[in-house]
Every structure is written in C-alpha cells, then in structure tokens.
Amino acid sequence: AEALKGSRVLTYLGLAANGLGDQGAIALADALKGNRVLNTLNLNFNKIGPAGAKALADALLVNGVLTTLNLYYNEIGLKGAKAIAEALKVNGVLTT
C-alpha cells in the first residue's frame, strides 16, 4: 500500500482473492487518498467487511481519479454499502 501512495504510473491494480480483509482495505484506502493515477482497483474475494468498506468510502471522498472499484464477493454488509453509497454522492468519477 505504501508504494501506491507515490506511484505515478500504476493505473490498474488487481488484488482479487488475496485475503486482504479489513486491515488490508484500510491500508489501501489510506494510499488511495494520495494516489493520483490509479483508475482501476480490483478487490474481489478479499473478505473485506464494513470497516474496510468505510475506509474505502472515505478515500472515495478525496480520490478524483479512480473510475472502477470491484468489490464483488466481500462481506461489506449494509453499513459498508451505505458508506460507499454516501461517498458516491460526492465522488464524481467512480463509474463502475
């Protein structure tokens, strides 16, 4: 996640089925806040729960370049889904 903060060339990051969980999602969300080039992030099948989804939602409030975020088959629950939905009201670039 640290490398993602300063990356100026990485536009796609596929981390599906890596068992990231909430802690991994929180670390990635922190990195997304400062990243200005990543446009696609695949986090399918990572056991991300509501806390990880909330952290990602917070990142979406300030990240203006991510257009695709894949969260299929995670465990974000209603709280996580609501947090992301609220972030999408502010974020004008995430489309998928």
mmCIF file of N, CA and C in Angstrom:
data_model
loop_
_atom_site.group_PDB
_atom_site.id
_atom_site.type_symbol
_atom_site.label_atom_id
_atom_site.label_comp_id
_atom_site.label_asym_id
_atom_site.label_seq_id
_atom_site.Cartn_x
_atom_site.Cartn_y
_atom_site.Cartn_z
ATOM 1 N N ALA A 1 0.818 -1.196 0.000
ATOM 2 C CA ALA A 1 0.000 0.000 0.000
ATOM 3 C C ALA A 1 0.865 1.265 0.000
ATOM 4 N N GLU A 2 1.994 1.219 0.678
ATOM 5 C CA GLU A 2 2.889 2.377 0.718
ATOM 6 C C GLU A 2 3.348 2.774 -0.682
ATOM 7 N N ALA A 3 3.675 1.792 -1.498
ATOM 8 C CA ALA A 3 4.152 2.077 -2.856
ATOM 9 C C ALA A 3 3.059 2.740 -3.695
ATOM 10 N N LEU A 4 1.817 2.430 -3.412
ATOM 11 C CA LEU A 4 0.702 3.003 -4.161
ATOM 12 C C LEU A 4 0.577 4.507 -3.923
ATOM 13 N N LYS A 5 0.915 4.948 -2.730
ATOM 14 C CA LYS A 5 0.810 6.379 -2.406
ATOM 15 C C LYS A 5 1.596 7.250 -3.376
ATOM 16 N N GLY A 6 2.820 6.838 -3.675
ATOM 17 C CA GLY A 6 3.664 7.668 -4.512
ATOM 18 C C GLY A 6 3.745 7.249 -5.958
ATOM 19 N N SER A 7 2.999 6.219 -6.339
ATOM 20 C CA SER A 7 3.070 5.735 -7.719
ATOM 21 C C SER A 7 2.563 6.788 -8.689
ATOM 22 N N ARG A 8 3.310 6.935 -9.779
ATOM 23 C CA ARG A 8 2.901 7.885 -10.813
ATOM 24 C C ARG A 8 2.623 7.186 -12.133
ATOM 25 N N VAL A 9 2.680 5.841 -12.126
ATOM 26 C CA VAL A 9 2.486 5.116 -13.377
ATOM 27 C C VAL A 9 1.461 3.987 -13.291
ATOM 28 N N LEU A 10 1.217 3.442 -12.118
ATOM 29 C CA LEU A 10 0.313 2.295 -11.977
ATOM 30 C C LEU A 10 -1.137 2.735 -12.138
ATOM 31 N N THR A 11 -1.809 2.238 -13.193
ATOM 32 C CA THR A 11 -3.200 2.624 -13.427
ATOM 33 C C THR A 11 -4.185 1.506 -13.098
ATOM 34 N N TYR A 12 -3.703 0.261 -13.022
ATOM 35 C CA TYR A 12 -4.555 -0.893 -12.693
ATOM 36 C C TYR A 12 -3.877 -1.709 -11.612
ATOM 37 N N LEU A 13 -4.633 -2.060 -10.572
ATOM 38 C CA LEU A 13 -4.111 -2.920 -9.514
ATOM 39 C C LEU A 13 -5.121 -4.021 -9.248
ATOM 40 N N GLY A 14 -4.739 -5.254 -9.528
ATOM 41 C CA GLY A 14 -5.601 -6.408 -9.313
ATOM 42 C C GLY A 14 -5.145 -7.192 -8.094
ATOM 43 N N LEU A 15 -5.955 -7.166 -7.054
ATOM 44 C CA LEU A 15 -5.618 -7.862 -5.814
ATOM 45 C C LEU A 15 -6.711 -8.853 -5.418
ATOM 46 N N ALA A 16 -7.430 -9.383 -6.388
ATOM 47 C CA ALA A 16 -8.513 -10.318 -6.098
ATOM 48 C C ALA A 16 -7.986 -11.555 -5.386
ATOM 49 N N ALA A 17 -8.791 -12.051 -4.457
ATOM 50 C CA ALA A 17 -8.522 -13.307 -3.745
ATOM 51 C C ALA A 17 -7.172 -13.315 -3.029
ATOM 52 N N ASN A 18 -6.871 -12.235 -2.322
ATOM 53 C CA ASN A 18 -5.633 -12.154 -1.558
ATOM 54 C C ASN A 18 -5.863 -12.148 -0.053
ATOM 55 N N GLY A 19 -7.102 -12.290 0.376
ATOM 56 C CA GLY A 19 -7.385 -12.331 1.808
ATOM 57 C C GLY A 19 -7.016 -11.047 2.534
ATOM 58 N N LEU A 20 -7.210 -9.911 1.907
ATOM 59 C CA LEU A 20 -6.813 -8.627 2.491
ATOM 60 C C LEU A 20 -7.568 -8.294 3.773
ATOM 61 N N GLY A 21 -8.846 -8.633 3.817
ATOM 62 C CA GLY A 21 -9.651 -8.299 4.982
ATOM 63 C C GLY A 21 -9.750 -6.801 5.200
ATOM 64 N N ASP A 22 -10.266 -6.430 6.363
ATOM 65 C CA ASP A 22 -10.437 -5.014 6.677
ATOM 66 C C ASP A 22 -9.103 -4.284 6.780
ATOM 67 N N GLN A 23 -8.117 -4.909 7.417
ATOM 68 C CA GLN A 23 -6.830 -4.233 7.604
ATOM 69 C C GLN A 23 -6.174 -3.894 6.271
ATOM 70 N N GLY A 24 -6.220 -4.818 5.332
ATOM 71 C CA GLY A 24 -5.654 -4.556 4.011
ATOM 72 C C GLY A 24 -6.410 -3.470 3.276
ATOM 73 N N ALA A 25 -7.732 -3.492 3.392
ATOM 74 C CA ALA A 25 -8.560 -2.472 2.739
ATOM 75 C C ALA A 25 -8.298 -1.099 3.346
ATOM 76 N N ILE A 26 -8.112 -1.052 4.655
ATOM 77 C CA ILE A 26 -7.827 0.215 5.330
ATOM 78 C C ILE A 26 -6.489 0.779 4.859
ATOM 79 N N ALA A 27 -5.492 -0.082 4.732
ATOM 80 C CA ALA A 27 -4.179 0.362 4.250
ATOM 81 C C ALA A 27 -4.267 0.867 2.810
ATOM 82 N N LEU A 28 -5.002 0.143 1.968
ATOM 83 C CA LEU A 28 -5.170 0.575 0.578
ATOM 84 C C LEU A 28 -5.944 1.885 0.494
ATOM 85 N N ALA A 29 -6.957 2.025 1.327
ATOM 86 C CA ALA A 29 -7.750 3.252 1.331
ATOM 87 C C ALA A 29 -6.881 4.449 1.689
ATOM 88 N N ASP A 30 -6.011 4.278 2.658
ATOM 89 C CA ASP A 30 -5.099 5.354 3.031
ATOM 90 C C ASP A 30 -4.212 5.744 1.847
ATOM 91 N N ALA A 31 -3.736 4.744 1.126
ATOM 92 C CA ALA A 31 -2.888 5.006 -0.044
ATOM 93 C C ALA A 31 -3.681 5.685 -1.163
ATOM 94 N N LEU A 32 -4.931 5.307 -1.320
ATOM 95 C CA LEU A 32 -5.764 5.900 -2.377
ATOM 96 C C LEU A 32 -5.972 7.397 -2.167
ATOM 97 N N LYS A 33 -5.955 7.819 -0.928
ATOM 98 C CA LYS A 33 -6.183 9.238 -0.641
ATOM 99 C C LYS A 33 -5.127 10.125 -1.287
ATOM 100 N N GLY A 34 -3.921 9.593 -1.454
ATOM 101 C CA GLY A 34 -2.863 10.398 -2.041
ATOM 102 C C GLY A 34 -2.490 10.004 -3.452
ATOM 103 N N ASN A 35 -3.122 8.976 -3.977
ATOM 104 C CA ASN A 35 -2.778 8.499 -5.322
ATOM 105 C C ASN A 35 -3.528 9.311 -6.368
ATOM 106 N N ARG A 36 -2.815 9.665 -7.458
ATOM 107 C CA ARG A 36 -3.417 10.490 -8.499
ATOM 108 C C ARG A 36 -3.423 9.835 -9.877
ATOM 109 N N VAL A 37 -3.127 8.516 -9.953
ATOM 110 C CA VAL A 37 -3.094 7.878 -11.269
ATOM 111 C C VAL A 37 -3.877 6.566 -11.357
ATOM 112 N N LEU A 38 -4.049 5.855 -10.267
ATOM 113 C CA LEU A 38 -4.734 4.559 -10.313
ATOM 114 C C LEU A 38 -6.189 4.760 -10.704
ATOM 115 N N ASN A 39 -6.618 4.109 -11.796
ATOM 116 C CA ASN A 39 -8.016 4.265 -12.187
ATOM 117 C C ASN A 39 -8.845 3.003 -12.007
ATOM 118 N N THR A 40 -8.198 1.843 -11.786
ATOM 119 C CA THR A 40 -8.942 0.595 -11.589
ATOM 120 C C THR A 40 -8.343 -0.186 -10.428
ATOM 121 N N LEU A 41 -9.205 -0.583 -9.477
ATOM 122 C CA LEU A 41 -8.779 -1.366 -8.327
ATOM 123 C C LEU A 41 -9.714 -2.552 -8.166
ATOM 124 N N ASN A 42 -9.168 -3.757 -8.284
ATOM 125 C CA ASN A 42 -9.953 -4.983 -8.157
ATOM 126 C C ASN A 42 -9.692 -5.621 -6.800
ATOM 127 N N LEU A 43 -10.706 -5.595 -5.944
ATOM 128 C CA LEU A 43 -10.600 -6.170 -4.609
ATOM 129 C C LEU A 43 -11.602 -7.303 -4.390
ATOM 130 N N ASN A 44 -12.006 -7.968 -5.457
ATOM 131 C CA ASN A 44 -12.948 -9.077 -5.346
ATOM 132 C C ASN A 44 -12.396 -10.187 -4.448
ATOM 133 N N PHE A 45 -13.298 -10.887 -3.765
ATOM 134 C CA PHE A 45 -12.945 -12.068 -2.961
ATOM 135 C C PHE A 45 -11.850 -11.784 -1.931
ATOM 136 N N ASN A 46 -12.002 -10.756 -1.113
ATOM 137 C CA ASN A 46 -10.968 -10.410 -0.146
ATOM 138 C C ASN A 46 -11.428 -10.358 1.302
ATOM 139 N N LYS A 47 -12.639 -10.786 1.573
ATOM 140 C CA LYS A 47 -13.160 -10.811 2.951
ATOM 141 C C LYS A 47 -13.146 -9.426 3.601
ATOM 142 N N ILE A 48 -13.412 -8.413 2.785
ATOM 143 C CA ILE A 48 -13.478 -7.045 3.301
ATOM 144 C C ILE A 48 -14.838 -6.858 3.972
ATOM 145 N N GLY A 49 -14.811 -6.380 5.202
ATOM 146 C CA GLY A 49 -16.030 -6.164 5.969
ATOM 147 C C GLY A 49 -16.428 -4.702 5.989
ATOM 148 N N PRO A 50 -17.377 -4.354 6.870
ATOM 149 C CA PRO A 50 -17.862 -2.980 6.943
ATOM 150 C C PRO A 50 -16.773 -1.947 7.247
ATOM 151 N N ALA A 51 -15.818 -2.284 8.106
ATOM 152 C CA ALA A 51 -14.761 -1.316 8.451
ATOM 153 C C ALA A 51 -13.877 -1.019 7.243
ATOM 154 N N GLY A 52 -13.559 -2.034 6.471
ATOM 155 C CA GLY A 52 -12.762 -1.827 5.261
ATOM 156 C C GLY A 52 -13.525 -1.040 4.220
ATOM 157 N N ALA A 53 -14.813 -1.334 4.085
ATOM 158 C CA ALA A 53 -15.651 -0.607 3.129
ATOM 159 C C ALA A 53 -15.772 0.854 3.531
ATOM 160 N N LYS A 54 -15.896 1.130 4.833
ATOM 161 C CA LYS A 54 -15.977 2.509 5.319
ATOM 162 C C LYS A 54 -14.692 3.263 5.007
ATOM 163 N N ALA A 55 -13.555 2.609 5.189
ATOM 164 C CA ALA A 55 -12.271 3.254 4.879
ATOM 165 C C ALA A 55 -12.174 3.551 3.389
ATOM 166 N N LEU A 56 -12.606 2.616 2.554
ATOM 167 C CA LEU A 56 -12.592 2.839 1.108
ATOM 168 C C LEU A 56 -13.535 3.984 0.735
ATOM 169 N N ALA A 57 -14.680 4.042 1.391
ATOM 170 C CA ALA A 57 -15.629 5.130 1.139
ATOM 171 C C ALA A 57 -15.005 6.478 1.488
ATOM 172 N N ASP A 58 -14.297 6.529 2.608
ATOM 173 C CA ASP A 58 -13.631 7.774 2.999
ATOM 174 C C ASP A 58 -12.604 8.192 1.947
ATOM 175 N N ALA A 59 -11.909 7.203 1.385
ATOM 176 C CA ALA A 59 -10.919 7.501 0.341
ATOM 177 C C ALA A 59 -11.608 8.036 -0.916
ATOM 178 N N LEU A 60 -12.779 7.505 -1.216
ATOM 179 C CA LEU A 60 -13.503 7.954 -2.412
ATOM 180 C C LEU A 60 -13.927 9.423 -2.301
ATOM 181 N N LEU A 61 -14.026 9.918 -1.086
ATOM 182 C CA LEU A 61 -14.401 11.315 -0.897
ATOM 183 C C LEU A 61 -13.321 12.268 -1.389
ATOM 184 N N VAL A 62 -12.072 11.813 -1.406
ATOM 185 C CA VAL A 62 -10.972 12.694 -1.809
ATOM 186 C C VAL A 62 -10.235 12.230 -3.058
ATOM 187 N N ASN A 63 -10.437 10.999 -3.477
ATOM 188 C CA ASN A 63 -9.755 10.495 -4.665
ATOM 189 C C ASN A 63 -10.560 10.896 -5.894
ATOM 190 N N GLY A 64 -9.894 11.569 -6.828
ATOM 191 C CA GLY A 64 -10.592 12.054 -8.015
ATOM 192 C C GLY A 64 -10.209 11.355 -9.300
ATOM 193 N N VAL A 65 -9.574 10.188 -9.213
ATOM 194 C CA VAL A 65 -9.145 9.507 -10.435
ATOM 195 C C VAL A 65 -9.642 8.067 -10.559
ATOM 196 N N LEU A 66 -9.972 7.417 -9.461
ATOM 197 C CA LEU A 66 -10.408 6.019 -9.526
ATOM 198 C C LEU A 66 -11.778 5.937 -10.205
ATOM 199 N N THR A 67 -11.837 5.230 -11.330
ATOM 200 C CA THR A 67 -13.099 5.107 -12.063
ATOM 201 C C THR A 67 -13.756 3.749 -11.875
ATOM 202 N N THR A 68 -12.974 2.730 -11.496
ATOM 203 C CA THR A 68 -13.511 1.383 -11.326
ATOM 204 C C THR A 68 -13.030 0.783 -10.015
ATOM 205 N N LEU A 69 -13.965 0.361 -9.177
ATOM 206 C CA LEU A 69 -13.669 -0.311 -7.918
ATOM 207 C C LEU A 69 -14.496 -1.585 -7.862
ATOM 208 N N ASN A 70 -13.827 -2.723 -7.908
ATOM 209 C CA ASN A 70 -14.515 -4.019 -7.860
ATOM 210 C C ASN A 70 -14.481 -4.574 -6.450
ATOM 211 N N LEU A 71 -15.667 -4.803 -5.893
ATOM 212 C CA LEU A 71 -15.780 -5.324 -4.532
ATOM 213 C C LEU A 71 -16.674 -6.572 -4.472
ATOM 214 N N TYR A 72 -16.792 -7.286 -5.575
ATOM 215 C CA TYR A 72 -17.623 -8.491 -5.593
ATOM 216 C C TYR A 72 -17.161 -9.492 -4.546
ATOM 217 N N TYR A 73 -18.118 -10.191 -3.967
ATOM 218 C CA TYR A 73 -17.846 -11.291 -3.039
ATOM 219 C C TYR A 73 -16.981 -10.882 -1.861
ATOM 220 N N ASN A 74 -17.355 -9.782 -1.240
ATOM 221 C CA ASN A 74 -16.778 -9.375 0.024
ATOM 222 C C ASN A 74 -17.898 -9.383 1.055
ATOM 223 N N GLU A 75 -17.631 -8.946 2.239
ATOM 224 C CA GLU A 75 -18.598 -9.014 3.329
ATOM 225 C C GLU A 75 -18.863 -7.629 3.905
ATOM 226 N N ILE A 76 -19.076 -6.647 2.988
ATOM 227 C CA ILE A 76 -19.184 -5.259 3.427
ATOM 228 C C ILE A 76 -20.460 -4.976 4.211
ATOM 229 N N GLY A 77 -21.478 -5.772 4.035
ATOM 230 C CA GLY A 77 -22.721 -5.607 4.778
ATOM 231 C C GLY A 77 -23.434 -4.305 4.463
ATOM 232 N N LEU A 78 -24.521 -4.077 5.172
ATOM 233 C CA LEU A 78 -25.352 -2.899 4.954
ATOM 234 C C LEU A 78 -24.609 -1.608 5.324
ATOM 235 N N LYS A 79 -23.877 -1.627 6.443
ATOM 236 C CA LYS A 79 -23.149 -0.424 6.864
ATOM 237 C C LYS A 79 -22.086 -0.036 5.846
ATOM 238 N N GLY A 80 -21.365 -1.008 5.344
ATOM 239 C CA GLY A 80 -20.338 -0.727 4.343
ATOM 240 C C GLY A 80 -20.939 -0.217 3.046
ATOM 241 N N ALA A 81 -22.052 -0.834 2.639
ATOM 242 C CA ALA A 81 -22.726 -0.424 1.406
ATOM 243 C C ALA A 81 -23.257 1.008 1.531
ATOM 244 N N LYS A 82 -23.802 1.332 2.693
ATOM 245 C CA LYS A 82 -24.312 2.692 2.906
ATOM 246 C C LYS A 82 -23.178 3.714 2.880
ATOM 247 N N ALA A 83 -22.034 3.369 3.468
ATOM 248 C CA ALA A 83 -20.894 4.289 3.472
ATOM 249 C C ALA A 83 -20.426 4.568 2.043
ATOM 250 N N ILE A 84 -20.356 3.533 1.239
ATOM 251 C CA ILE A 84 -19.938 3.712 -0.155
ATOM 252 C C ILE A 84 -20.983 4.514 -0.928
ATOM 253 N N ALA A 85 -22.251 4.218 -0.688
ATOM 254 C CA ALA A 85 -23.322 4.963 -1.363
ATOM 255 C C ALA A 85 -23.247 6.457 -1.032
ATOM 256 N N GLU A 86 -22.979 6.786 0.215
ATOM 257 C CA GLU A 86 -22.851 8.189 0.608
ATOM 258 C C GLU A 86 -21.650 8.842 -0.083
ATOM 259 N N ALA A 87 -20.556 8.113 -0.155
ATOM 260 C CA ALA A 87 -19.357 8.653 -0.820
ATOM 261 C C ALA A 87 -19.614 8.919 -2.290
ATOM 262 N N LEU A 88 -20.421 8.067 -2.909
ATOM 263 C CA LEU A 88 -20.708 8.226 -4.335
ATOM 264 C C LEU A 88 -21.528 9.475 -4.622
ATOM 265 N N LYS A 89 -22.184 10.002 -3.608
ATOM 266 C CA LYS A 89 -22.920 11.250 -3.786
ATOM 267 C C LYS A 89 -21.959 12.424 -4.001
ATOM 268 N N VAL A 90 -20.741 12.275 -3.503
ATOM 269 C CA VAL A 90 -19.722 13.321 -3.595
ATOM 270 C C VAL A 90 -18.733 13.040 -4.722
ATOM 271 N N ASN A 91 -18.339 11.792 -4.857
ATOM 272 C CA ASN A 91 -17.341 11.392 -5.855
ATOM 273 C C ASN A 91 -17.990 11.417 -7.236
ATOM 274 N N GLY A 92 -17.409 12.198 -8.122
ATOM 275 C CA GLY A 92 -17.997 12.319 -9.462
ATOM 276 C C GLY A 92 -17.303 11.514 -10.546
ATOM 277 N N VAL A 93 -16.307 10.707 -10.173
ATOM 278 C CA VAL A 93 -15.552 9.994 -11.202
ATOM 279 C C VAL A 93 -15.720 8.480 -11.185
ATOM 280 N N LEU A 94 -16.041 7.884 -10.048
ATOM 281 C CA LEU A 94 -16.215 6.437 -9.985
ATOM 282 C C LEU A 94 -17.463 6.039 -10.761
ATOM 283 N N THR A 95 -17.296 5.191 -11.767
ATOM 284 C CA THR A 95 -18.431 4.831 -12.609
ATOM 285 C C THR A 95 -18.765 3.348 -12.542
ATOM 286 N N THR A 96 -17.839 2.512 -12.126
ATOM 287 C CA THR A 96 -18.071 1.072 -12.115
ATOM 288 C C THR A 96 -17.638 0.479 -10.790
#
